[in-house]
Short mmCIF file of C-alpha atoms in Angstrom, two decimals:
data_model
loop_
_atom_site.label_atom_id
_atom_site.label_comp_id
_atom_site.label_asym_id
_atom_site.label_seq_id
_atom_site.Cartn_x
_atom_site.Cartn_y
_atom_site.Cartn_z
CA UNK A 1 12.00 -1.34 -27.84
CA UNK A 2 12.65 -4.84 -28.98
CA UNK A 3 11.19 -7.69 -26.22
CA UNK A 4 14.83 -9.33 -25.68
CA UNK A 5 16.56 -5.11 -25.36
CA UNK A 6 17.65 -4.72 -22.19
CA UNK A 7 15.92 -1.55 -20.04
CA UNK A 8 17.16 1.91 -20.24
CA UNK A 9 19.93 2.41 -18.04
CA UNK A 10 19.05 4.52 -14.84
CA UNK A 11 15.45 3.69 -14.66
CA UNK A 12 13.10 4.38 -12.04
CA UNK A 13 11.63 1.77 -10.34
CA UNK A 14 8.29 3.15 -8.34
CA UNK A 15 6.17 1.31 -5.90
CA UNK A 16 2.88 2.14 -7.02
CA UNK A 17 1.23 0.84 -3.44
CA UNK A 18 2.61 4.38 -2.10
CA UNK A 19 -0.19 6.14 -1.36
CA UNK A 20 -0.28 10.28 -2.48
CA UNK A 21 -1.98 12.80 -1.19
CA UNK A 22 -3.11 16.26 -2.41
CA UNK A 23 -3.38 19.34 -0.79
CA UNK A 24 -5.10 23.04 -2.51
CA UNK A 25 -2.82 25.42 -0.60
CA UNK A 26 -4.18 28.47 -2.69
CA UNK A 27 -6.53 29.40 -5.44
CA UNK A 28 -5.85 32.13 -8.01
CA UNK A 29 -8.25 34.37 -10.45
CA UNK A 30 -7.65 34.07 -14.41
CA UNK A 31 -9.31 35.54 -16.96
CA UNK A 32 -12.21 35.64 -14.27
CA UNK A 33 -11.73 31.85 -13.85
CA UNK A 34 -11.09 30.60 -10.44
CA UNK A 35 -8.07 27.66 -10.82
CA UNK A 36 -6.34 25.34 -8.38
CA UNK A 37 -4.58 23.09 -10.45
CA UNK A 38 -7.51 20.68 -10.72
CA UNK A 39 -9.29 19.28 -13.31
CA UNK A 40 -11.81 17.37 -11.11
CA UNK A 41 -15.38 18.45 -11.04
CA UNK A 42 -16.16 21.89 -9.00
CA UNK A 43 -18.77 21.92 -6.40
CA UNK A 44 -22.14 23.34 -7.86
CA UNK A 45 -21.69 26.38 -9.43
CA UNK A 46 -23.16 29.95 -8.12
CA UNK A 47 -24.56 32.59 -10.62
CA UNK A 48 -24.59 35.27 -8.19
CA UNK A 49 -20.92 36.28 -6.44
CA UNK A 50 -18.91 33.55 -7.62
CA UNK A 51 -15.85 35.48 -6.99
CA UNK A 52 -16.49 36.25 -3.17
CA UNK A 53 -13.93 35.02 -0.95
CA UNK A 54 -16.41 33.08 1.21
CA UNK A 55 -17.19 31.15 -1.82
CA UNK A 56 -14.08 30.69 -3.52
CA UNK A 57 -13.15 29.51 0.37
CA UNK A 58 -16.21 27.24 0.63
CA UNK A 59 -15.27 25.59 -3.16
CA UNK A 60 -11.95 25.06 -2.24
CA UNK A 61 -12.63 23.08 0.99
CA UNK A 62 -14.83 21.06 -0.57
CA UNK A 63 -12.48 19.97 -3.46
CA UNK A 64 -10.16 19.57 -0.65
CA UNK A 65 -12.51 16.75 0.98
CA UNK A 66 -13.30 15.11 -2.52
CA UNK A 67 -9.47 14.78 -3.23
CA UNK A 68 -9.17 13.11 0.44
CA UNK A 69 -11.99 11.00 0.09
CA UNK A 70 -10.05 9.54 -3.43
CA UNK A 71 -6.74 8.87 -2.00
CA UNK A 72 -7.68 7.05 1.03
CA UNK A 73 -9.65 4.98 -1.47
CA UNK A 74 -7.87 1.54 -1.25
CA UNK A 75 -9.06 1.00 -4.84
CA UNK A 76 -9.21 4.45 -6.13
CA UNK A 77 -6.30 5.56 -4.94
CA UNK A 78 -4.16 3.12 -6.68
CA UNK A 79 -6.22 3.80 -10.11
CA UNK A 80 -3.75 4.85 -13.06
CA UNK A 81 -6.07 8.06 -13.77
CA UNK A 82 -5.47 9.20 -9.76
CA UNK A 83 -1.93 8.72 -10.28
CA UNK A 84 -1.43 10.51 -13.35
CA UNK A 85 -3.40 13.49 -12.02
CA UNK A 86 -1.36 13.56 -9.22
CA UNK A 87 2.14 12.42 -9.87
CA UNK A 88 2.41 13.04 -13.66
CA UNK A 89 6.01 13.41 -14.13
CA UNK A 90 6.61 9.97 -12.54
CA UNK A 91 2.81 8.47 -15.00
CA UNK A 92 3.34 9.96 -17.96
CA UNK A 93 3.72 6.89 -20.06
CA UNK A 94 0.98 5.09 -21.92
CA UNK A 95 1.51 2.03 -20.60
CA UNK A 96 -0.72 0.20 -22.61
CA UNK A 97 1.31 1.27 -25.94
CA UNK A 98 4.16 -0.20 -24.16
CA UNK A 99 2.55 -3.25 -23.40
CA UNK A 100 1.49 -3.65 -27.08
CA UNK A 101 5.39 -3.13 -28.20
CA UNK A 102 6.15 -5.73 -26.14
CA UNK A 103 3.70 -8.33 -27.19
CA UNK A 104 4.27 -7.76 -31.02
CA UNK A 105 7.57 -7.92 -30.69
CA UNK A 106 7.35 -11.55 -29.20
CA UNK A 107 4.56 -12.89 -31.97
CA UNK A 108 7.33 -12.29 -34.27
CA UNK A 109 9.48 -15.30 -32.81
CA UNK A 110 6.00 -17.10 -31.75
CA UNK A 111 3.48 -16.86 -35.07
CA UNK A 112 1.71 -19.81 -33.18
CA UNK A 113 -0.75 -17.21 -30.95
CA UNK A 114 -3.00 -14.63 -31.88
CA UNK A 115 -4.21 -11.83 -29.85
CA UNK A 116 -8.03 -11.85 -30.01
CA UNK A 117 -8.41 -8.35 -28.29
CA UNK A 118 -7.14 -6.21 -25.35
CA UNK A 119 -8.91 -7.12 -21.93
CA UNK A 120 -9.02 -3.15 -20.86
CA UNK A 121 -8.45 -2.69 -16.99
CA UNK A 122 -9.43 -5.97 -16.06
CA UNK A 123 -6.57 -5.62 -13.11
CA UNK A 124 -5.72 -3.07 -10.59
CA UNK A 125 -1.76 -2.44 -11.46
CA UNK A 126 -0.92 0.13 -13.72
CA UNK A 127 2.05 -1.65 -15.42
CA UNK A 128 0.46 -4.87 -16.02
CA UNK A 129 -1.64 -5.60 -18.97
CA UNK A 130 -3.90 -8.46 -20.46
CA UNK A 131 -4.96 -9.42 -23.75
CA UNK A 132 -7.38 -12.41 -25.22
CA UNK A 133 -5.49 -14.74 -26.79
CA UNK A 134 -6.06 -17.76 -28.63
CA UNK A 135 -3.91 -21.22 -30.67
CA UNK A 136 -4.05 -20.46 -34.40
CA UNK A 137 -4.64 -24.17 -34.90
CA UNK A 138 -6.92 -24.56 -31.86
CA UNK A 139 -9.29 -21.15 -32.36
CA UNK A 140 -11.81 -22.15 -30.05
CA UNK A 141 -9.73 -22.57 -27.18
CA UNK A 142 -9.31 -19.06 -25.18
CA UNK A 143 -6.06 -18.01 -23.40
CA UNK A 144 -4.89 -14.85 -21.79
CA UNK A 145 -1.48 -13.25 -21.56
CA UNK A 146 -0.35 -11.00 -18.73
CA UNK A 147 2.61 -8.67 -19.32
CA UNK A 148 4.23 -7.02 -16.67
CA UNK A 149 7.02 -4.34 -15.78
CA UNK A 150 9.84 -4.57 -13.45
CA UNK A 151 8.42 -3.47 -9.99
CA UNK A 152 10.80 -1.80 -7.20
CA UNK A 153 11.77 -5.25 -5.48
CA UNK A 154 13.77 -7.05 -8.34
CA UNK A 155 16.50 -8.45 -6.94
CA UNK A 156 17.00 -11.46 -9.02
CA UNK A 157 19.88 -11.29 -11.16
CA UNK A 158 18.88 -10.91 -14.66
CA UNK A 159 19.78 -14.60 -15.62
CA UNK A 160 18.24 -16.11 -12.20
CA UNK A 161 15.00 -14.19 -13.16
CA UNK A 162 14.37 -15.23 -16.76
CA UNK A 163 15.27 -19.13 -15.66
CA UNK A 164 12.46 -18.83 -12.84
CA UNK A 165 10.14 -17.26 -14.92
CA UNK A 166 10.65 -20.39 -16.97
CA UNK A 167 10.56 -22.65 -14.72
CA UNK A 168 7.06 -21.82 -13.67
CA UNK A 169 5.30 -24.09 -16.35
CA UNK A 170 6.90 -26.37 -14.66
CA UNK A 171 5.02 -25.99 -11.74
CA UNK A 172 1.70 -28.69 -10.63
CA UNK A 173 -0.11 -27.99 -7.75
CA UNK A 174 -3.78 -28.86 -7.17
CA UNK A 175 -4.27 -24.95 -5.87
CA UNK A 176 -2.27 -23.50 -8.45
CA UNK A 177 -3.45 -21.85 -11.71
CA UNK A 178 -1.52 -23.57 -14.48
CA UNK A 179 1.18 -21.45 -16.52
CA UNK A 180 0.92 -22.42 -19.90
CA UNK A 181 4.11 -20.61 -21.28
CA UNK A 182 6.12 -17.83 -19.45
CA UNK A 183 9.42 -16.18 -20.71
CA UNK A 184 11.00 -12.60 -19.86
CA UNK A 185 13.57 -10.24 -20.63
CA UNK A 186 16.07 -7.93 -18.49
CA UNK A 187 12.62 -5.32 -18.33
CA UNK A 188 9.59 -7.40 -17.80
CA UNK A 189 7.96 -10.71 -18.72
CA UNK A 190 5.30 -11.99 -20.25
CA UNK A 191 2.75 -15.16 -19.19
CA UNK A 192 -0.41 -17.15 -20.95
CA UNK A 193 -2.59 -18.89 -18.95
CA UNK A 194 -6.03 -20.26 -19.83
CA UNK A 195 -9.21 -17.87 -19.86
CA UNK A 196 -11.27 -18.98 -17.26
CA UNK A 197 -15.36 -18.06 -17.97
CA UNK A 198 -16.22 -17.79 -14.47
CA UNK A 199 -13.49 -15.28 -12.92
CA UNK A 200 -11.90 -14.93 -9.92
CA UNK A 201 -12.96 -15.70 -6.12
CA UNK A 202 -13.37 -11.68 -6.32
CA UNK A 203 -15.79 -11.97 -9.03
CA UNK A 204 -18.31 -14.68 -7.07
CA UNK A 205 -18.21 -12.51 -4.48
CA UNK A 206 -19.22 -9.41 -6.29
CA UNK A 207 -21.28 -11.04 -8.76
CA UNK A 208 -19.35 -9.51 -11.57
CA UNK A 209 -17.90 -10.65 -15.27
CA UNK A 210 -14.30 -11.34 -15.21
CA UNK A 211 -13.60 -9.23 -18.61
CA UNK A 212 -15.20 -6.14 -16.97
CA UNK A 213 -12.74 -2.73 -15.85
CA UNK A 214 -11.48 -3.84 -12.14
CA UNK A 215 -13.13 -0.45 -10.89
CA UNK A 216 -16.24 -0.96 -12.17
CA UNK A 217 -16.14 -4.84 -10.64
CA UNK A 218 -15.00 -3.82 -7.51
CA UNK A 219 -15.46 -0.35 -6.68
CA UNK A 220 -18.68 -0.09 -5.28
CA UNK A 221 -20.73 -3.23 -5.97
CA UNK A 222 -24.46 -3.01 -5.78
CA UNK A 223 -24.86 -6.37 -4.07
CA UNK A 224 -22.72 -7.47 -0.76
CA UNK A 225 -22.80 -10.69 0.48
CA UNK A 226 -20.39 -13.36 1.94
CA UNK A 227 -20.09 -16.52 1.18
CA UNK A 228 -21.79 -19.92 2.56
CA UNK A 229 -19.57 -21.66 6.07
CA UNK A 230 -18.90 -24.43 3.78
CA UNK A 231 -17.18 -22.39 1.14
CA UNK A 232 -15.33 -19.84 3.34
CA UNK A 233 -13.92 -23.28 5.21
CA UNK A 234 -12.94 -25.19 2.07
CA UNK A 235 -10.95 -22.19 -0.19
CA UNK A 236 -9.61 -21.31 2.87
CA UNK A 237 -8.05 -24.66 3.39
CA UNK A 238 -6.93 -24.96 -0.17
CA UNK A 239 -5.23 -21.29 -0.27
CA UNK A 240 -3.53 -22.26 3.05
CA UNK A 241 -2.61 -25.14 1.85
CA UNK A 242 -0.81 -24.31 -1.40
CA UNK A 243 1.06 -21.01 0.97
CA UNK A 244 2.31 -23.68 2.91
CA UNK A 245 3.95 -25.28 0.22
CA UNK A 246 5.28 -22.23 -1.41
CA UNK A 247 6.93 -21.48 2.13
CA UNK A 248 7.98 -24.83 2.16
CA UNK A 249 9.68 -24.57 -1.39
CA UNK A 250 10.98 -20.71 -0.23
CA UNK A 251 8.86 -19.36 -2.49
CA UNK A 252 8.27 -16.24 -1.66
CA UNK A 253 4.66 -15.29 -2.66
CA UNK A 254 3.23 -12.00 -0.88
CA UNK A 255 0.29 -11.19 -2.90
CA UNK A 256 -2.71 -13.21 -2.17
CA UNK A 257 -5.95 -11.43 -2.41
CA UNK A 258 -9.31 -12.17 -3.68
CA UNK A 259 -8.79 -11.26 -7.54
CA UNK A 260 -5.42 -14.00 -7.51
CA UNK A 261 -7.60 -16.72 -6.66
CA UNK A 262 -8.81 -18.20 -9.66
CA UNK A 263 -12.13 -20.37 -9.13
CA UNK A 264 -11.97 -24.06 -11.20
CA UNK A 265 -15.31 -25.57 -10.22
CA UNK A 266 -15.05 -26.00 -6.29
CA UNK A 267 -11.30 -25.65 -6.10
CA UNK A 268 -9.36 -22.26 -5.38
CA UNK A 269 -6.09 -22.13 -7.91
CA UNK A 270 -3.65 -19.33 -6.85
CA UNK A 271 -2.72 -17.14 -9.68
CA UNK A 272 0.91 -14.75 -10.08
CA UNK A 273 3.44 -16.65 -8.86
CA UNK A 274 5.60 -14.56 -11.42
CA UNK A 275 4.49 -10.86 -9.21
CA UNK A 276 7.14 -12.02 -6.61
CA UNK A 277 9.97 -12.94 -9.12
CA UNK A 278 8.99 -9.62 -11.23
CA UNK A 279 9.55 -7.25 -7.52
CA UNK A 280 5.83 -6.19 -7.74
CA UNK A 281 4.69 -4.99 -4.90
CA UNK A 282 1.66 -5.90 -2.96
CA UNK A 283 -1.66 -5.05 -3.42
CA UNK A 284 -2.44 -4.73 0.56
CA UNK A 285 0.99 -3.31 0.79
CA UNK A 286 -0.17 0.12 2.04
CA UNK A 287 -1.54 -1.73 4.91
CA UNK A 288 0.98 -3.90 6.44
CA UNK A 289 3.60 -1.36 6.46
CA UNK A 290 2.00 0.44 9.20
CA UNK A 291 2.84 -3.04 11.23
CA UNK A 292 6.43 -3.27 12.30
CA UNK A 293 5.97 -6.92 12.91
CA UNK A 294 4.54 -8.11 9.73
CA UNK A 295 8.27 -8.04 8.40
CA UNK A 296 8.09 -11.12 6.49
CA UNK A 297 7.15 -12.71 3.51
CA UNK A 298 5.18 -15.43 5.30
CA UNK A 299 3.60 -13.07 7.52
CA UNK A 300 3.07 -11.09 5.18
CA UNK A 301 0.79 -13.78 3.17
CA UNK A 302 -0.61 -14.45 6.28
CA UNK A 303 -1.89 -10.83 6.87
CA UNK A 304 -3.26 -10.87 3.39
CA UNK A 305 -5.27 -14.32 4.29
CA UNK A 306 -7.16 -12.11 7.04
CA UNK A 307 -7.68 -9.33 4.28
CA UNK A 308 -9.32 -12.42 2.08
CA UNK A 309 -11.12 -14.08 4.61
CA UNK A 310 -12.78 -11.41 5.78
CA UNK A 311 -13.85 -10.53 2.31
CA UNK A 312 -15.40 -14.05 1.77
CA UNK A 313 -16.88 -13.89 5.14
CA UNK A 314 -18.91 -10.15 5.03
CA UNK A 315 -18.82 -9.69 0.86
CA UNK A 316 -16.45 -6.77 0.95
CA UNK A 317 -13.14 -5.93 2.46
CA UNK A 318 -12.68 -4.46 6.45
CA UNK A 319 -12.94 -0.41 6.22
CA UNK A 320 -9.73 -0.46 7.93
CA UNK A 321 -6.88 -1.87 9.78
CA UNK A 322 -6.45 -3.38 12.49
CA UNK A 323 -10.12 -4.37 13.40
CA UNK A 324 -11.52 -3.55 16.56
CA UNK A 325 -14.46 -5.85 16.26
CA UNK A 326 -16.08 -7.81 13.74
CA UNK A 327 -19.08 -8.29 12.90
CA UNK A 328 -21.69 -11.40 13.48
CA UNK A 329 -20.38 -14.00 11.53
CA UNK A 330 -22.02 -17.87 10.25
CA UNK A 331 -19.34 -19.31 13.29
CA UNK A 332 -16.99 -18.10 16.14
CA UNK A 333 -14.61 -20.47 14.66
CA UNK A 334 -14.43 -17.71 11.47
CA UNK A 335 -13.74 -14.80 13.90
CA UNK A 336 -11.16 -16.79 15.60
CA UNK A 337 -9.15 -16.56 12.54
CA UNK A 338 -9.81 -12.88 11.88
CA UNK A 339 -8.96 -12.21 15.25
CA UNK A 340 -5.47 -13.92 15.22
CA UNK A 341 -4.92 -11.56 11.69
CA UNK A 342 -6.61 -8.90 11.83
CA UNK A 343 -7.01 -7.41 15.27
CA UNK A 344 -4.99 -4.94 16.99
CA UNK A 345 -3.21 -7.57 19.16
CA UNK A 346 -2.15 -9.59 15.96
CA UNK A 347 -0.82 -6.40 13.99
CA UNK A 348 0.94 -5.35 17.22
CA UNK A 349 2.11 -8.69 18.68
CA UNK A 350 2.95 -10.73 15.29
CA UNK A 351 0.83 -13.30 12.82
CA UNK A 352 0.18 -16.83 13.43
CA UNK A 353 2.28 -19.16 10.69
CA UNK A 354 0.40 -20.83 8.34
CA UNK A 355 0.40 -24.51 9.94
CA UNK A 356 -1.27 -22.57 12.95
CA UNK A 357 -3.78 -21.27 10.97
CA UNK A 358 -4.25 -24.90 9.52
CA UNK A 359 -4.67 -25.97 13.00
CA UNK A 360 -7.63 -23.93 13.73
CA UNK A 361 -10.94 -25.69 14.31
CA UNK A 362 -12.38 -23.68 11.02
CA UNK A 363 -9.77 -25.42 8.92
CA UNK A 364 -8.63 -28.87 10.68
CA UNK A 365 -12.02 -30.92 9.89
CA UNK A 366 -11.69 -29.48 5.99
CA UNK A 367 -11.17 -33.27 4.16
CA UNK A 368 -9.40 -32.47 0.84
CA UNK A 369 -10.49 -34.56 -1.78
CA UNK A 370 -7.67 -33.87 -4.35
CA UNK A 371 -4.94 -36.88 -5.47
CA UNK A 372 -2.84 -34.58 -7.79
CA UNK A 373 1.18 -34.67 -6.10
CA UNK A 374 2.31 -31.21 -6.01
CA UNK A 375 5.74 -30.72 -8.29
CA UNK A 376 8.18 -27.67 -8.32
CA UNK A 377 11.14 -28.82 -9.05
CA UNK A 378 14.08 -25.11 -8.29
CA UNK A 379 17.57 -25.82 -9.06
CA UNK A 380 19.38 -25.42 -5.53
CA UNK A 381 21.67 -22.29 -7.11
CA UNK A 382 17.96 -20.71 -7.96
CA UNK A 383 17.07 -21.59 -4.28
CA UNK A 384 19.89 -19.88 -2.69
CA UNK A 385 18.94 -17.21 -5.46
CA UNK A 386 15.56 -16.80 -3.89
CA UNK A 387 16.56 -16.83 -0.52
CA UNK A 388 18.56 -13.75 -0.47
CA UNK A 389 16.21 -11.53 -2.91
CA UNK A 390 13.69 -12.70 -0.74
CA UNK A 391 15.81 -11.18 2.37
CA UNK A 392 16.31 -7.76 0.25
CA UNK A 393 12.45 -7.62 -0.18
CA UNK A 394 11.89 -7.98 3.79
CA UNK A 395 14.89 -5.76 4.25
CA UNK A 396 13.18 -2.84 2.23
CA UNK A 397 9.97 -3.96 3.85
CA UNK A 398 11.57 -3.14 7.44
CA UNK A 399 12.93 -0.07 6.32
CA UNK A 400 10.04 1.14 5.15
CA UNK A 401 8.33 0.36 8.39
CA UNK A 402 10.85 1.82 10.16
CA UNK A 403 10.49 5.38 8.56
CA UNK A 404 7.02 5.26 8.84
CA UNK A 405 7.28 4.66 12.25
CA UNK A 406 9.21 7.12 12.75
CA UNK A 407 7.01 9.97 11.18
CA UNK A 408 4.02 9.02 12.87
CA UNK A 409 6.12 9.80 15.75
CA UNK A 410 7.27 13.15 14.28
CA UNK A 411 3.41 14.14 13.65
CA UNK A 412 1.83 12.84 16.82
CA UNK A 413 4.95 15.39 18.29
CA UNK A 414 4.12 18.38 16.37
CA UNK A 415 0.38 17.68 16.34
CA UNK A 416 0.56 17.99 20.36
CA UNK A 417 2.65 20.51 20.12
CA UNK A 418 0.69 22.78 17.94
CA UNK A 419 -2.91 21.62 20.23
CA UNK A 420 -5.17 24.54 21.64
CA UNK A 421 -4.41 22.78 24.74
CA UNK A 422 -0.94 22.71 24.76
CA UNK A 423 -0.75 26.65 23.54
CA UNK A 424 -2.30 27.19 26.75
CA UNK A 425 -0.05 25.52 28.84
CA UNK A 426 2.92 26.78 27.05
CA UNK A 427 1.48 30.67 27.64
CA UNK A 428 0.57 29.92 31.33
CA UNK A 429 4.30 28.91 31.50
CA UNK A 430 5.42 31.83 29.84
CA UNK A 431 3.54 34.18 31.69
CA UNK A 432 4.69 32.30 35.06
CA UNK A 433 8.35 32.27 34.36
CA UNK A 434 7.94 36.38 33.26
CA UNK A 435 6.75 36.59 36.34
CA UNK A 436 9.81 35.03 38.09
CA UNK A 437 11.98 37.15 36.33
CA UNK A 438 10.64 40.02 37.00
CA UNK A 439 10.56 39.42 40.57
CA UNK A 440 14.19 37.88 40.68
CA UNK A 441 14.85 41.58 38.51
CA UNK A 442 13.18 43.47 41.17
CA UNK A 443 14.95 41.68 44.30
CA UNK A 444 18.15 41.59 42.83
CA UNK A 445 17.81 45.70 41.55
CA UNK A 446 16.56 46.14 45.84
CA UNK A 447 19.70 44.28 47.14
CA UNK A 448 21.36 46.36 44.85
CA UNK A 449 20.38 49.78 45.75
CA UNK A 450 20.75 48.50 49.08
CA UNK A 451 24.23 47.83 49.60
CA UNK A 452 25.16 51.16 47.98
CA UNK A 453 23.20 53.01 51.00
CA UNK A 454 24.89 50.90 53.45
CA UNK A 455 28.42 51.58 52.13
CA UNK A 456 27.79 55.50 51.66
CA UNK A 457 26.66 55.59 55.11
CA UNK A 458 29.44 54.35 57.05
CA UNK A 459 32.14 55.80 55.05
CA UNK A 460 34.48 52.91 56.24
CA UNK A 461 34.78 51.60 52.54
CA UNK A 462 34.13 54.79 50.51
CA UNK A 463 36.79 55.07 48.85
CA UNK A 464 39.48 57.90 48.46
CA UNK A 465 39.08 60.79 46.62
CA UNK A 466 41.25 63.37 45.63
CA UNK A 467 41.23 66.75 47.50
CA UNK A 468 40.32 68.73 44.15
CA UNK A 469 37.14 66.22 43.53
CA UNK A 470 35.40 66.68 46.63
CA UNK A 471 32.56 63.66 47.49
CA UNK A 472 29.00 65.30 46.77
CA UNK A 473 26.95 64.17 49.85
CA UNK A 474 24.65 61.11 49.20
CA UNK A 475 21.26 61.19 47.79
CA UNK A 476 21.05 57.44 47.41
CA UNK A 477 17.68 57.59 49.69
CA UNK A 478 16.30 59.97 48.27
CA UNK A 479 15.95 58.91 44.86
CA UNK A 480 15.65 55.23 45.98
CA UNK A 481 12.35 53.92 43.80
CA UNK A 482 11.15 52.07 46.96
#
């Protein structure tokens, strides 16, 4: 498909933050092969009874765990292999062969750039790719060019996206990573930016080499270890600083995390401005959904800021979500912030804005040395533009919330219901309200049997019979069963 073809019609647009799940619900014999549908690696095999139940039971359960470990893997979970094991009609593509369509097709107009070579998995989404690039009259000077799909919250017309996505060359800001060129189709859009040697704010923390896979970076580093006070006060300034003026602009950003922070020197320069415009969603996604008041774009970025400060402050990001307690820290001043993020009364109650957060005594003494003047100049039709796609992204947002909501509800229900605890009550009730009937049966069948000995007794209401079907004398007492 040509760059400049529009998309097919009717496609799918998936959020790839959606977390899957697996579950082995039965295991079947083969050719004397034991199969559940998995490819992964069994548990250690067994030479003698392989086929018992027991065992086949015991394998299966602990597949079961390795599959739940993987998807409640932030990082895993979201890793293209996972997905196409799990979900393959919806990740069958080879999304790198796309990507490489794509790119050719544009260095047919642009003979100017040279791809140098693919830069394999060197980011977590699955539809966004990166290749070395570099001038073919400047070959010692090293670019790199993101291309990216269409992600599920597009909601720029086509002609308000492709003007945005060009406008962001435009763009100076002391905290933002320079676009050297950016253009896009109806479908997707590509971006070159300059190769920076020393990586992202993710990559000082982890000690790793910016051109290496993003799982191998990131997974399970060998070395944690946060960050001096003096750094974790100064990028956090800067990154709150250039939010702020996205906000200010109505920007709408949503995706800060630790790998979009590209590291010039001593200054933090925010990268994928374009991820917003594009309808990518987040990478932390997964997480503030569960919170039915981070319903905005600003909290949203907000939320995310905890997420990255925390990772600057222990070396590696919070197990989970909310945080009940951090812990020791180089100041108070740094838990303050997590605190007013991260913990349970932030993700219940709401997140600070961004001027409170530049407010706080970690960030309020932070001197900026910078003199560069911020420019973004948006066309007030593009603003408007903005403004309502950014109200359809917080409107799918709150929907989203809302549903989850509403099946946590659903299982906390059932999950009572169905309790050992709860069985019991419900047969105790049972067996108590058997017992009422049966004693309601019993005096009602007494009264019964008791007015029909009365009445045969006194004859004064028996009623008339005829002379040829005599009245057979009552034996009411006699056969009574009490």
């Amino acid at each position: 498909m040509a760059f400049m073809e529009k998309p097919p019609a009717g496609k799918v647009l998936l959020d790839d933050t959606v977390p899957l799940t697996a579950a082995i619900e039965a295991s079947q014999s083969l050719q004397s092969h034991t199969i559940a549908g998995l490819s992964l690696p069994l548990p250690p095999k067994k030479l003698i009874g392989n086929m018992d139940r027991e065992f086949i039971a015991e394998r299966q359960k602990g597949l079961q765990n390795y599959l739940n470990v993987i998807t409640t893997n932030h990082i895993l979970s979201n890793c293209e292999l996972v997905k196409k094991f799990l979900d393959p009609n919806n990740y069958s593509a080879n999304y790198t062969e796309i990507a490489l369509q794509q790119v050719s097709m544009f260095f047919r107009s642009e003979p100017k750039w040279e791809v140098v070579e693919p830069l394999k998995d060197i980011g977590w989404r699955i539809r966004k790719k990166y290749f070395l690039m570099k001038i073919k009259n400047q070959p010692k000077e090293r670019l790199v060019l993101s291309w990216a799909d269409l992600g599920p919250d597009k909601y720029l017309s086509d002609k308000d996206f492709q003007c945005l996505i060009k406008l962001l060359p435009s763009c100076l800001h002391p905290y933002i990573y320079r676009v050297t060129f950016a253009t896009a189709n109806e479908s997707s859009a590509l971006l070159i930016r300059t190769f920076n040697e020393k990586g992202t704010l993710k990559d000082l923390i982890y000690k790793a080499k910016p051109k290496d896979p993003f799982l191998k970076k990131y997974c399970n580093p060998k070395k944690i270890q946060g960050l001096e006070l003096q750094q974790i006060k100064t990028y956090g300034r800067q990154i709150l600083e250039v939010l702020k003026f996205l906000h200010d602009k109505g920007f709408p950003y949503g995706h800060l995390h630790a790998s979009n922070v590209m590291l010039d020197g001593d200054t933090c320069r925010l990268l994928d401005l374009e991820n917003s415009l594009l309808g990518l969603p987040s990478f932390y996604r997964s997480y503030f959904t569960q919170f039915r008041k981070i319903n905005t774009l600003e909290s949203v970025d907000v939320h995310c800021f905890g997420h990255l400060l925390y990772e600057m402050t222990y070396g590696r990001p919070p197990d989970s979500v909310p945080v009940d307690s951090f812990p020791p820290a180089p100041s108070m001043a740094v838990v303050a912030v997590l605190e007013s993020t991260l913990s349970c009364d932030a993700c219940k109650n709401g997140m600070p804005t961004v001027s409170r957060l530049l407010q706080m005594p970690l960030f309020s003494d932070v001197l900026l040395t910078t003199s560069e003047k911020p420019q973004f100049k948006i066309p007030t039709k593009l603003k408007e533009a903005l403004r309502i796609a950014k109200e359809c992204i917080e409107k799918r947002l709150i929907e989203e919330q809302k549903q989850i909501h509403q099946h946590r509800r659903l299982t906390r229900a059932q999950s009572h219901h169905g309790s050992e605890e709860e069985r019991k009550k419900r047969k105790i009730l049972a067996r108590k309200k058997s017992k009422r009937s049966a004693i309601e049966n019993s005096e009602e069948y007494s009264a019964k049997y008791s007015n029909s000995n009365n009445s045969a007794g006194s004859g004064a209401s028996s009623p008339l019979t005829s002379p040829s079907s005599p009245t057979p004398p009552s034996t009411a007492v006699e056969h009574a069963p009490f």
